Short mmCIF file of C-alpha atoms in Angstrom, two decimals:
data_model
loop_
_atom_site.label_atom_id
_atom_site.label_comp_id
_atom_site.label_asym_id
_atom_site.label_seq_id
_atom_site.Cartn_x
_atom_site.Cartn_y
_atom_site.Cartn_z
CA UNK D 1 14.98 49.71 -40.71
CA UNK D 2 15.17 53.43 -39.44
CA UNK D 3 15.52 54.76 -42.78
CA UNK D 4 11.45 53.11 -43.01
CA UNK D 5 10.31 55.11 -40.18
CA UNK D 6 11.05 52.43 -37.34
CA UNK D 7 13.63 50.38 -35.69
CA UNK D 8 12.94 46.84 -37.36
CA UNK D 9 16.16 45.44 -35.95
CA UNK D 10 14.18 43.23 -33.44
CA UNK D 11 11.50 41.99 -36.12
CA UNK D 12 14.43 41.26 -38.32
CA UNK D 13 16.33 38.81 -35.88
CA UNK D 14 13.23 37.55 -34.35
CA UNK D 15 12.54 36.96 -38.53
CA UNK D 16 16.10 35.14 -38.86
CA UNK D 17 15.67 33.20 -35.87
CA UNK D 18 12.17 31.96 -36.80
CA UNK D 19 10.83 32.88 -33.91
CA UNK D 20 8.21 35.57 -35.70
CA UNK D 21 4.74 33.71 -36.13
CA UNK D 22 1.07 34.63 -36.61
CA UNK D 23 -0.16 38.26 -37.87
CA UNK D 24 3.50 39.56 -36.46
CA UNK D 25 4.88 36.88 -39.17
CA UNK D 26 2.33 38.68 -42.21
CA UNK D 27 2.80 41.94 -40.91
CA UNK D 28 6.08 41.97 -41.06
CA UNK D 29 6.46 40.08 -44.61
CA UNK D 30 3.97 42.62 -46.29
CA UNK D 31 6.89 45.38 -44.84
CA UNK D 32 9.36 43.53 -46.20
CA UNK D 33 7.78 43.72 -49.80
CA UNK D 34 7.30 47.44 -49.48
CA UNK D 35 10.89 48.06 -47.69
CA UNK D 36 14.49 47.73 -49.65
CA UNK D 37 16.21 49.33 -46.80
CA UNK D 38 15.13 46.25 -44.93
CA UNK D 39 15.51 43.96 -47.17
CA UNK D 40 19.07 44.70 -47.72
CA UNK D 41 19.27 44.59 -44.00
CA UNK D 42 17.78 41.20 -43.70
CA UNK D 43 20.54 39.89 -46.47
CA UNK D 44 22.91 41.07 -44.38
CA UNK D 45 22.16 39.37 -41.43
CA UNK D 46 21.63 36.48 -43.16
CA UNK D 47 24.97 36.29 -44.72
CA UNK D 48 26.29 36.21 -41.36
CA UNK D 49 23.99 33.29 -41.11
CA UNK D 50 24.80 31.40 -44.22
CA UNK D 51 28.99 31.86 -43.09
CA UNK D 52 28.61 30.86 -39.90
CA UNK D 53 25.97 27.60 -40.93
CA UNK D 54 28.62 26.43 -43.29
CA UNK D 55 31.61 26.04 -40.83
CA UNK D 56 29.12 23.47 -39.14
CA UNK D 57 30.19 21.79 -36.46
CA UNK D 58 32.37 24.34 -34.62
CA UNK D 59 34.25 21.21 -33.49
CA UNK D 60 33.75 18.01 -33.83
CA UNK D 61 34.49 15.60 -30.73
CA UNK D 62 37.61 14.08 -31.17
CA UNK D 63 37.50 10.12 -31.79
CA UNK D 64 38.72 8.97 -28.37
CA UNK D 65 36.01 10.70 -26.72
CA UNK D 66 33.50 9.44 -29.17
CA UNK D 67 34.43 6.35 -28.48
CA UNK D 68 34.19 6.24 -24.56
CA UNK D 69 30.97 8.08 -25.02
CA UNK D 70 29.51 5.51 -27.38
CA UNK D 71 30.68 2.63 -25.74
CA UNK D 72 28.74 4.17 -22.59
CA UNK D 73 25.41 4.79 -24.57
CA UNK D 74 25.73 1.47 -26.33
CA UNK D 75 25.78 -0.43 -22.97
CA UNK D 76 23.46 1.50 -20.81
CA UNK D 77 19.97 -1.15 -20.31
CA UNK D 78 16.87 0.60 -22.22
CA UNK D 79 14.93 0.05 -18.94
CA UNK D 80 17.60 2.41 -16.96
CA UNK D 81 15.45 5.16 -15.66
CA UNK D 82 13.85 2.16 -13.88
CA UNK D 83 16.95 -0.11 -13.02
CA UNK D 84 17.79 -0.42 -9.48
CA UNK D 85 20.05 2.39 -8.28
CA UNK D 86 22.47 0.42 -7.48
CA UNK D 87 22.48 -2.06 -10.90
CA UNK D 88 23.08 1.55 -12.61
CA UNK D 89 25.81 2.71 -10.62
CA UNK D 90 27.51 0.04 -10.93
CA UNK D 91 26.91 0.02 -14.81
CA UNK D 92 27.84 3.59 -14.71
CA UNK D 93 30.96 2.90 -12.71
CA UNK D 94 32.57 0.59 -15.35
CA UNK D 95 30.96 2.12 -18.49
CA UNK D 96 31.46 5.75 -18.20
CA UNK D 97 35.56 6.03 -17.45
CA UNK D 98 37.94 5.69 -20.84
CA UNK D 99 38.52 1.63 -21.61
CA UNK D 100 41.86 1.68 -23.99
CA UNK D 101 42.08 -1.77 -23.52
CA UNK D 102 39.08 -3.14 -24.36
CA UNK D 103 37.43 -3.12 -27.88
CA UNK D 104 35.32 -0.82 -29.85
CA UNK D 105 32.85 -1.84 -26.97
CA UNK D 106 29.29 -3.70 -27.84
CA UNK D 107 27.78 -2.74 -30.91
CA UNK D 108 25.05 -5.26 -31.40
CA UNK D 109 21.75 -5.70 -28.80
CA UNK D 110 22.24 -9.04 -28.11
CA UNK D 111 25.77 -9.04 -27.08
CA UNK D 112 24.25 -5.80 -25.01
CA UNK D 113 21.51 -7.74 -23.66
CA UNK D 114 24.32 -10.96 -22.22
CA UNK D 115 26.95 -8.06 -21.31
CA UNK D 116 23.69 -6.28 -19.13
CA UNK D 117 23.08 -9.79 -17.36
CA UNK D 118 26.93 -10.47 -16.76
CA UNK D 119 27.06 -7.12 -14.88
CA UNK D 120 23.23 -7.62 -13.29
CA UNK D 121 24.01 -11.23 -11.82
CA UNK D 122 27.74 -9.94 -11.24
CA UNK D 123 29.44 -12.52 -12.99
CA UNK D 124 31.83 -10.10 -14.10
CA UNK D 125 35.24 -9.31 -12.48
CA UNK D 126 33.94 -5.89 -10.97
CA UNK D 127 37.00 -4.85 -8.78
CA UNK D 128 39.84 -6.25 -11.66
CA UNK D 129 37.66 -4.16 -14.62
CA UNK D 130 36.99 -1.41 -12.21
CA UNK D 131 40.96 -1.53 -11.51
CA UNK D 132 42.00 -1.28 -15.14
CA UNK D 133 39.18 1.70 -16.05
CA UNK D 134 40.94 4.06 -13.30
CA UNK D 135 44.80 2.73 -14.17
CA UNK D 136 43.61 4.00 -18.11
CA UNK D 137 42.28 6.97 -16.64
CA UNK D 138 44.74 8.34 -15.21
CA UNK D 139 47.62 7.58 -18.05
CA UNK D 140 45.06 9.68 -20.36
CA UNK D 141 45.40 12.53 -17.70
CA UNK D 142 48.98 11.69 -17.42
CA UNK D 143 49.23 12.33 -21.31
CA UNK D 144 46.99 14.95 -21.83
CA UNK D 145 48.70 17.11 -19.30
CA UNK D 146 51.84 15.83 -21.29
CA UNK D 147 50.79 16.64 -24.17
CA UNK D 148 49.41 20.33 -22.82
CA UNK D 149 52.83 20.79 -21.53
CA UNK D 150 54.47 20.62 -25.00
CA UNK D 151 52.39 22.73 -26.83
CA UNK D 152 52.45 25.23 -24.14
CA UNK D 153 49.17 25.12 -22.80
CA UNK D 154 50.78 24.20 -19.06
CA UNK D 155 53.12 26.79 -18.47
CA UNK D 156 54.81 26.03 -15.17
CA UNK D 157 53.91 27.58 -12.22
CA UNK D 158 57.35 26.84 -10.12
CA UNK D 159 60.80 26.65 -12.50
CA UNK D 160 63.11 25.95 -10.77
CA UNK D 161 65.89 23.02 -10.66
CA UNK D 162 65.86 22.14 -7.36
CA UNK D 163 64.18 19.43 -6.13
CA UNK D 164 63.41 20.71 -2.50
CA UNK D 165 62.27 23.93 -4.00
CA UNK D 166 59.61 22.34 -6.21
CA UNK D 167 58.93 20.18 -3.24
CA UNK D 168 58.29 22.82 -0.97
CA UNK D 169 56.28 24.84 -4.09
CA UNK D 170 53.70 21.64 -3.56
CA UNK D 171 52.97 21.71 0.01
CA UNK D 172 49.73 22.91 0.99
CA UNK D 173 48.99 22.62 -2.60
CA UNK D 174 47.87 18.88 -3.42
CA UNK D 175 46.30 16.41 -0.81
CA UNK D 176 49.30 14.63 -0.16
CA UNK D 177 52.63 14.48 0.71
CA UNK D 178 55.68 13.54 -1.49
CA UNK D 179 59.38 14.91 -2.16
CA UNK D 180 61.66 15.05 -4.76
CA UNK D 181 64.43 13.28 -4.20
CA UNK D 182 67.49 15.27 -4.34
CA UNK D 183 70.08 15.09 -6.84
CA UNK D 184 72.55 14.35 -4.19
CA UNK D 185 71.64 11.10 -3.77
CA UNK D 186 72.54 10.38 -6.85
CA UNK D 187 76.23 11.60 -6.09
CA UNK D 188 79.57 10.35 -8.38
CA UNK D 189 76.96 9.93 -11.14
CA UNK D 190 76.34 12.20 -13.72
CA UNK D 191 72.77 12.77 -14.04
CA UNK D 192 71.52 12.91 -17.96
CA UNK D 193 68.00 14.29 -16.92
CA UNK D 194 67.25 17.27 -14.65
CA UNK D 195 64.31 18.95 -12.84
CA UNK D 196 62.73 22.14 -14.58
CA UNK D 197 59.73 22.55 -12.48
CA UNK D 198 56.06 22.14 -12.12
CA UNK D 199 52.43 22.85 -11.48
CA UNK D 200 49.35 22.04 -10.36
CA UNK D 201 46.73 20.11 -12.75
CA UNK D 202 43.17 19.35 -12.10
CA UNK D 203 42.52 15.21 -11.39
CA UNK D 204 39.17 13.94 -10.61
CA UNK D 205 37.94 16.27 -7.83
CA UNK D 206 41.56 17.45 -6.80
CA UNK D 207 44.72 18.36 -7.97
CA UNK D 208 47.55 16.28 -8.58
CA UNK D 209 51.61 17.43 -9.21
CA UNK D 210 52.48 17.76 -12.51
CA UNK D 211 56.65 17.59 -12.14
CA UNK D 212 58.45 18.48 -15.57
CA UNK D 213 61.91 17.47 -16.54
CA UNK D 214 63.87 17.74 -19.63
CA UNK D 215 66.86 15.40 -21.25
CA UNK D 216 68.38 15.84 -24.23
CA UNK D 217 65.99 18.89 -25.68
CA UNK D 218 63.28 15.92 -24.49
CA UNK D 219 60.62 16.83 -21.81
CA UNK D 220 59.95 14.32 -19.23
CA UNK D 221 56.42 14.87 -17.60
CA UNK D 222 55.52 12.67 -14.33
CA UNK D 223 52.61 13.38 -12.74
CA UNK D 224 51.58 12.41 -9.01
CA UNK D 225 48.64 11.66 -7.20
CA UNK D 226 47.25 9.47 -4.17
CA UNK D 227 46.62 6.26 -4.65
CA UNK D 228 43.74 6.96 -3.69
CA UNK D 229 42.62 8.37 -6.85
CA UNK D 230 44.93 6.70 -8.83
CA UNK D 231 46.14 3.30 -9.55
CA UNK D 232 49.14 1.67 -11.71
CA UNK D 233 47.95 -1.11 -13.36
CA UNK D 234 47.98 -3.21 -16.71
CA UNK D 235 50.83 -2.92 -19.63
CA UNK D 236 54.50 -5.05 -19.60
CA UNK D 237 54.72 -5.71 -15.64
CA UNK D 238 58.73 -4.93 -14.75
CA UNK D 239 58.71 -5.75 -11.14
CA UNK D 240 61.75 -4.08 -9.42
CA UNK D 241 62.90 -3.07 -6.25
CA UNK D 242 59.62 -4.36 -4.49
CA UNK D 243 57.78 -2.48 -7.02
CA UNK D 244 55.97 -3.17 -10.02
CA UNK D 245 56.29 -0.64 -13.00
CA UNK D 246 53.63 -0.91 -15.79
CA UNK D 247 54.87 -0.10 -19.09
CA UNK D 248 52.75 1.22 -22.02
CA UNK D 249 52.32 3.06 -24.93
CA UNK D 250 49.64 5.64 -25.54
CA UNK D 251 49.15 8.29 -28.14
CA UNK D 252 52.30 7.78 -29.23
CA UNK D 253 53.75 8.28 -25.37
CA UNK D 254 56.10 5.76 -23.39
CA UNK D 255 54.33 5.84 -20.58
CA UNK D 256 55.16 4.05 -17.09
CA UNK D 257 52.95 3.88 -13.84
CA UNK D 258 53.64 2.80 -10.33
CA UNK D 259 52.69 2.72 -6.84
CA UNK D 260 54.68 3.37 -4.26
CA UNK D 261 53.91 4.68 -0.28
CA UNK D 262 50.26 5.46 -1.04
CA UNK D 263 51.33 7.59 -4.01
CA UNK D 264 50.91 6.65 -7.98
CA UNK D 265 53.32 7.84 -10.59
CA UNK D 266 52.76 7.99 -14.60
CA UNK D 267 55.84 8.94 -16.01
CA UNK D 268 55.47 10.24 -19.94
CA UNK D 269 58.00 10.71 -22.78
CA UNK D 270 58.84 10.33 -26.36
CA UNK D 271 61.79 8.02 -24.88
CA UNK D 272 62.38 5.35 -27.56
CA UNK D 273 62.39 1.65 -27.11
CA UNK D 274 60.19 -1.02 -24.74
CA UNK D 275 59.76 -0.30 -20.90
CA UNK D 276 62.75 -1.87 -19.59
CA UNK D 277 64.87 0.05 -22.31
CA UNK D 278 63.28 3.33 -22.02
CA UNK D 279 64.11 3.37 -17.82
CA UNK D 280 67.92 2.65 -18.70
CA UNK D 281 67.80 6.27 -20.81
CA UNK D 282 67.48 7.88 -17.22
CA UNK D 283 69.04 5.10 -14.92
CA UNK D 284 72.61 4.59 -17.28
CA UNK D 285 74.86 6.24 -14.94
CA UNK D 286 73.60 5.78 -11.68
CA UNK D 287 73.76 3.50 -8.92
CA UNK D 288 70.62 1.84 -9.22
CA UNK D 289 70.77 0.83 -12.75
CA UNK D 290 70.75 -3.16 -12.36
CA UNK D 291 67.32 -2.72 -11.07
CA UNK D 292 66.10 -2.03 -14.20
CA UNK X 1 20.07 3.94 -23.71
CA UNK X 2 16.78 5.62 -23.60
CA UNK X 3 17.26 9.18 -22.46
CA UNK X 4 13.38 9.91 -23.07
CA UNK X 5 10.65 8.01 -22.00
CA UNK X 6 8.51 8.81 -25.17
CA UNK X 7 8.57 5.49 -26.65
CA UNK X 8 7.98 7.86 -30.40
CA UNK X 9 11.28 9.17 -29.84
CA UNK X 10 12.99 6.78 -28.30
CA UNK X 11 14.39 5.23 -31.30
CA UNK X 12 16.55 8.36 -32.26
CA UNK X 13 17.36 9.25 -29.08
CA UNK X 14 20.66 8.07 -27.80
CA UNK X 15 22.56 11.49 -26.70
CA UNK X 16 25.38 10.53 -29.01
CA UNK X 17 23.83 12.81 -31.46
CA UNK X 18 24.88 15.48 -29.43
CA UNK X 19 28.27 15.11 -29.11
CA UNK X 20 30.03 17.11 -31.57
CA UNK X 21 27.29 20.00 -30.30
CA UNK X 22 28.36 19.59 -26.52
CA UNK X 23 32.19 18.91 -27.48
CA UNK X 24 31.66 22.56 -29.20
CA UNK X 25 29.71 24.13 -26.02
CA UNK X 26 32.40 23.03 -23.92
CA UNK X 27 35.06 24.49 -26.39
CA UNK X 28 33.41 27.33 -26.34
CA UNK X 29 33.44 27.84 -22.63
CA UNK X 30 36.55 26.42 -21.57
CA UNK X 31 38.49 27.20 -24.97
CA UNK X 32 41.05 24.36 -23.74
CA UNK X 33 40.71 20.91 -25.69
CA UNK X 34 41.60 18.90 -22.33
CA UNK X 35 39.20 20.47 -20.00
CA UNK X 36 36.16 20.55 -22.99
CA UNK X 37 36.58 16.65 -23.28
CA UNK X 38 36.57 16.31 -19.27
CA UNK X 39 33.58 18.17 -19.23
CA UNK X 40 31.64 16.17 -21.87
CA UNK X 41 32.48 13.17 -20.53
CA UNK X 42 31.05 14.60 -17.28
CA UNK X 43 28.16 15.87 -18.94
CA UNK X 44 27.40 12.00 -19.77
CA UNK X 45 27.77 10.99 -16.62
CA UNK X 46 26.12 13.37 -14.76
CA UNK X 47 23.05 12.85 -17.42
CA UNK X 48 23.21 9.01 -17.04
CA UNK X 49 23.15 9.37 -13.16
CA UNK X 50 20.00 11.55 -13.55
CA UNK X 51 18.11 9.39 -16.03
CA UNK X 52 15.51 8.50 -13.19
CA UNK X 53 14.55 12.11 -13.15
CA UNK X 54 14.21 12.97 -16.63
CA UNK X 55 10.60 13.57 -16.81
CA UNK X 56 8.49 12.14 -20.30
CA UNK X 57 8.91 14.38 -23.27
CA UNK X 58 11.40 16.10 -21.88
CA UNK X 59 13.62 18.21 -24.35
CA UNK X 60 16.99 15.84 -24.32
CA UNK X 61 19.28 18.21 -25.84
CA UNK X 62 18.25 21.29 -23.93
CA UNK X 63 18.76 19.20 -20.71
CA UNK X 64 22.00 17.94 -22.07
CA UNK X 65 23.20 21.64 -22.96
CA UNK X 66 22.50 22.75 -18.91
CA UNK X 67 23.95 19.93 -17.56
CA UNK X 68 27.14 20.80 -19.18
CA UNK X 69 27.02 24.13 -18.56
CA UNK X 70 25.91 23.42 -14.84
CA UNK X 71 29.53 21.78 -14.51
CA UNK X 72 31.09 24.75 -16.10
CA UNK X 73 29.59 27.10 -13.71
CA UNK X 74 30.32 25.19 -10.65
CA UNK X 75 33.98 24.20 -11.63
CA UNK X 76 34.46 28.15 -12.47
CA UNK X 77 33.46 29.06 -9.26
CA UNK X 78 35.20 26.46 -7.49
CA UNK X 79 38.28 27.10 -9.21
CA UNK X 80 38.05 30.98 -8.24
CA UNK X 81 37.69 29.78 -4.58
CA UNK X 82 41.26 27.55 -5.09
CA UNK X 83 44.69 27.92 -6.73
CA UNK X 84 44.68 29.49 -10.10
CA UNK X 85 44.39 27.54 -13.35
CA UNK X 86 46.16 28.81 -16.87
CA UNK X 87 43.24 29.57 -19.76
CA UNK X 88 44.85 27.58 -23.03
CA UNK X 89 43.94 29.48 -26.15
CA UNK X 90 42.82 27.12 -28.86
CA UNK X 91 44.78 26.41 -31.74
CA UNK X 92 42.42 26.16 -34.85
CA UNK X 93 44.74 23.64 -36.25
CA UNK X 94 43.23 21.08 -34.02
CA UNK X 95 39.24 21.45 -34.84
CA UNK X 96 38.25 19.17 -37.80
CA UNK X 97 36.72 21.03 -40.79
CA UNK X 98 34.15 19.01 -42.87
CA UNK X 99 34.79 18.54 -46.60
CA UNK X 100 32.42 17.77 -49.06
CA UNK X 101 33.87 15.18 -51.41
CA UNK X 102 32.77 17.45 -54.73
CA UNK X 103 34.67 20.25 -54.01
CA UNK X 104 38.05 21.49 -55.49
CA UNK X 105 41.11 21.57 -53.70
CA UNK X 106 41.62 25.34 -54.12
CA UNK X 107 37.31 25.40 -52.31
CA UNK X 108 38.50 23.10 -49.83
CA UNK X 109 40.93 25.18 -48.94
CA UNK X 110 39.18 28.49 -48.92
CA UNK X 111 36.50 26.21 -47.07
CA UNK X 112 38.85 25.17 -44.19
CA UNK X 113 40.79 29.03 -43.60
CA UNK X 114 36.78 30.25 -43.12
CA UNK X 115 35.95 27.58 -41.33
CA UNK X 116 38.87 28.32 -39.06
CA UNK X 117 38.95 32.24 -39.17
CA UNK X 118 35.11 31.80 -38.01
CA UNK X 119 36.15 29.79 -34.81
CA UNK X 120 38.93 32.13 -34.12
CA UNK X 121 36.77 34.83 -34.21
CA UNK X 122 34.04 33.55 -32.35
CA UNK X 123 36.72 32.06 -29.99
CA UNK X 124 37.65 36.21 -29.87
CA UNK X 125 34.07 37.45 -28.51
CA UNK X 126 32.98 37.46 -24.32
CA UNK X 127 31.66 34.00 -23.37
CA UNK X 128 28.34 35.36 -23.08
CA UNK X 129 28.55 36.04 -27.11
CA UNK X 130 30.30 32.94 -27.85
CA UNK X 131 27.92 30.56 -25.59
CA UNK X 132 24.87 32.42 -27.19
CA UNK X 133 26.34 32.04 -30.71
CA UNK X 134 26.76 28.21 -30.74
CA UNK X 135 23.37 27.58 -29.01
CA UNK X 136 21.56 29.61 -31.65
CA UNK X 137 23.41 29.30 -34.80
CA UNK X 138 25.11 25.85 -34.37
CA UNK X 139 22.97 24.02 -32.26
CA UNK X 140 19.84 25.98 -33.72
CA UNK X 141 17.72 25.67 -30.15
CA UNK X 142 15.41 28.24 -29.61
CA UNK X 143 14.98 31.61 -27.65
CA UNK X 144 13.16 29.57 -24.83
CA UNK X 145 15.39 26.75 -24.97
CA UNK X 146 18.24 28.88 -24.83
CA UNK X 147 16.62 30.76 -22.00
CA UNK X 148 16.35 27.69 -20.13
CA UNK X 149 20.26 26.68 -20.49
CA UNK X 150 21.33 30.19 -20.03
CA UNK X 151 18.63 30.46 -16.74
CA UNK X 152 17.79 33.74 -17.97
CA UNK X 153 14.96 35.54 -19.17
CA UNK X 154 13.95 35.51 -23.26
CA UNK X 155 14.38 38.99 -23.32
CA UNK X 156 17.85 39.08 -22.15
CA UNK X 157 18.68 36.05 -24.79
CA UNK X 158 17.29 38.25 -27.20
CA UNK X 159 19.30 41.31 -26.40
CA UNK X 160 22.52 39.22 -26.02
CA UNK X 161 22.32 37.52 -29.73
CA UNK X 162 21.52 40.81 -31.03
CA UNK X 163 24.99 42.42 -29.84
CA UNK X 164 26.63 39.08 -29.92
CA UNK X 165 25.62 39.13 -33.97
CA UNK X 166 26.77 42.69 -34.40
CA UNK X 167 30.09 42.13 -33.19
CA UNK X 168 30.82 39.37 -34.94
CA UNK X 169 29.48 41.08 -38.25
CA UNK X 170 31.99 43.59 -37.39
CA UNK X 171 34.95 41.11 -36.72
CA UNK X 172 34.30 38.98 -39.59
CA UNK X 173 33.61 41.55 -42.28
CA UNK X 174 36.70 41.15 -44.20
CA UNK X 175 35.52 37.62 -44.45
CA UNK X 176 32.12 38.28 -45.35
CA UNK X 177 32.99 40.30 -48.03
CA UNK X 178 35.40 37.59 -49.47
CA UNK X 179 32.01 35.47 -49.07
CA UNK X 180 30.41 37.13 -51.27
CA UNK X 181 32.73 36.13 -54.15
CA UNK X 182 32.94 32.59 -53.06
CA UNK X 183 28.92 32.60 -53.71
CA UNK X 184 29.12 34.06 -57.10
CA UNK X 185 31.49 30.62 -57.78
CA UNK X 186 28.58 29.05 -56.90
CA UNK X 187 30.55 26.45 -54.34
CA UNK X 188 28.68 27.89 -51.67
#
């Protein structure tokens, strides 16, 4: 180091780091032999080393992801850089968004090889698999804003209890219309829910509303986007009222989709019970109640 | 899948190796669970989409490493452009430590509060430090390799490690210190 008559800083890290070679490499080793000033400096950098090495991995991917990962890797054709385009797109389509319902995917070649074929002479039920992937996907957005919300990671942007005023808060702000209704309509019944707010969350290539409510200490997340983006599929069917509610359980999370006027809804809670019981928490006292 | 078209390495080569490296990158970055995971899973599907133009004996991991950060970069600057998005800290409760099966439970536990206080530290530093910090010490790619994910000279990865190291010497010197006792245990 200095106290040796020149700055070895560089040659120390460029040591560390391997990336010292040839007569630089010898050069600097013979120094090293002759020098305790850098020596001790080297031990010190490489006790930063050593910590840091030994809280390998920094993270490690959490299992859900691991799994939607492998199950795309598993199924992916070995000949892919030379598939047709469109074979892989398609592939890539159905493989690459999260699959809760189906298994731990294909983990042998020759199931790999017959699954490949299915897609390739398209056998499979493209549209009704492609129509479950993007239903999953967007209850684990649904839930992982949900879940942001309650550990405070998705502070809201608007708090406020009024319906129009969170309604007006949102337009302009996501690519489609929609309005809370208000509480009025709900008039001569008392309501055991109300509105605390919301915000904005990130969905595919957009945003969609992420509207917050709380009842009984409980929060209440629903989160809307276009239908476009988003569908409401799979789970305990509960038609009603000309629409059809899926019910489900994710994580831990009641969790209820629909469609409705070009818009999908994914309702989350912690409300006990199956899907029928967990819509009577909110719909007790009011008028509508027998639909559910 | 085969990500490379070297036959030799083929067999090894699935990009599921990298997860836990690119799950960290992304943490790193983004320091919000959610949005890392979105952007790994991107990652995979940009890569998969770009297969075709993956050249022979290309460098899998490297490629894997820009692609993510590509997405980073352009969803930063996107989101600058739009309505503004909240920054979650991380909560070191939720990152997995690994235990060796050997150890004690009072070394596990001095294992898994360094393993943490490192990621809260490192979680502490600029992005340029942190990014520069995984790539080299956790991920272990090279200056030129790093150069090539950062798309930035050698030079400049050099100069950034170096102060990216100091600083973190200097945050975590209370902890290297304790280190140093932990060694002399010999559960290192």
């Amino acid at each position: 180091m200095k106290d040796c008559g020149r700055d070895y800083g560089v040659t120390i890290e460029l040591y560390l780091d391997k990336e010292l070679i040839g007569p630089d490499l010898e050069e600097f080793r013979a120094h090293l032999e002759a020098c305790a000033a850098c020596r001790v400096e080297l031990e010190m950098r490489e006790e930063l080393s050593r910590l840091l090495h030994r809280s390998r991995p920094l993270y490690s991917a959490p299992a859900a992801l691991r799994d939607r990962v492998m199950r795309a890797t598993e199924l992916m054709p070995s000949s892919a850089p030379y598939a047709l385009p469109r074979l892989r797109r398609r592939i890539l389509r159905v493989l690459t968004r999260p699959v809760q319902s189906a298994g731990r995917g294909v983990r042998h070649w020759p199931m790999l090889v017959a699954a490949i074929l299915l897609v390739a002479a398209g056998l499979l039920p493209i549209p009704g698999i492609l129509r479950q992937v993007s239903a999953n996907s967007y209850i684990e957005a649904a839930v992982a804003a949900h879940r942001s919300s309650l550990n405070g990671g998705l502070p809201l942007e608007i708090k406020s209890e009024s319906p129009s005023a969170v309604t007006a808060w949102f337009a302009g702000k996501v690519p489609f219309n929609f309005r809370l209704p208000e509480a009025a309509e709900e008039v001569g019944h008392e309501q055991i829910y109300r509105l605390t707010g919301g915000r904005l969350v990130n969905y595919k290539d957009g945003y969609a509303a992420l509207v917050s409510y709380q009842m009984q200490q409980q929060t209440i997340s629903l989160l809307v986007a276009s239908s476009k983006s988003a569908i409401a599929a799979g789970g305990e069917e509960v038609p009603s009222g000309g629409i059809v509610f899926h019910y489900s359980k994710q994580m831990g999370f009641a969790v209820i989709t629909w469609s409705t006027h070009g818009l999908t809804y994914a309702l989350v809670s912690s409300l006990p019970g199956s899907g029928r019981q967990s819509c009577m928490v909110c719909h007790q006292n009011m008028s509508n109640r027998d639909h559910f | 899948m085969s990500w490379n078209h070297d036959e030799a390495s083929q067999a090894d080569t699935t990009g599921i190796e990298h997860l836990d490296g690119l799950y960290s990158y992304a943490m790193v970055l983004t320091r919000n669970h959610a949005e890392a995971e979105d952007l790994v899973q991107e990652t995979y599907v940009r890569a998969i989409q770009a297969l075709g133009r993956l050249r022979a004996g290309s460098n899998m991991k490297s490629w894997l490493f820009t692609i993510l950060r590509n997405i980073w970069f352009n969803q930063l600057r996107k989101r600058r452009n739009g309505p503004q998005m909240v920054e979650i800290e991380v909560e070191d409760g939720v990152a997995n430590s690994i235990a060796e099966p050997s150890k004690n439970s009072h070394d596990l536990y001095v294992s898994k509060m360094e393993a943490e206080q490192v990621r809260a530290t490192i979680q502490e530093l600029p992005v340029e430090s942190r990014e520069i910090i995984l790539l080299r010490e956790y991920e272990d790619l090279s200056y030129q390799e790093i150069a090539t994910v950062l798309d930035c000279p050698v030079g400049t990865v050099m100069s950034r490690l170096g102060r990216a190291r100091a600083k973190l010497r200097a945050l975590l010197s209370e902890t290297l210190k304790g280190s140093d006792s932990l060694s002399v245990r010999g559960t290192k």
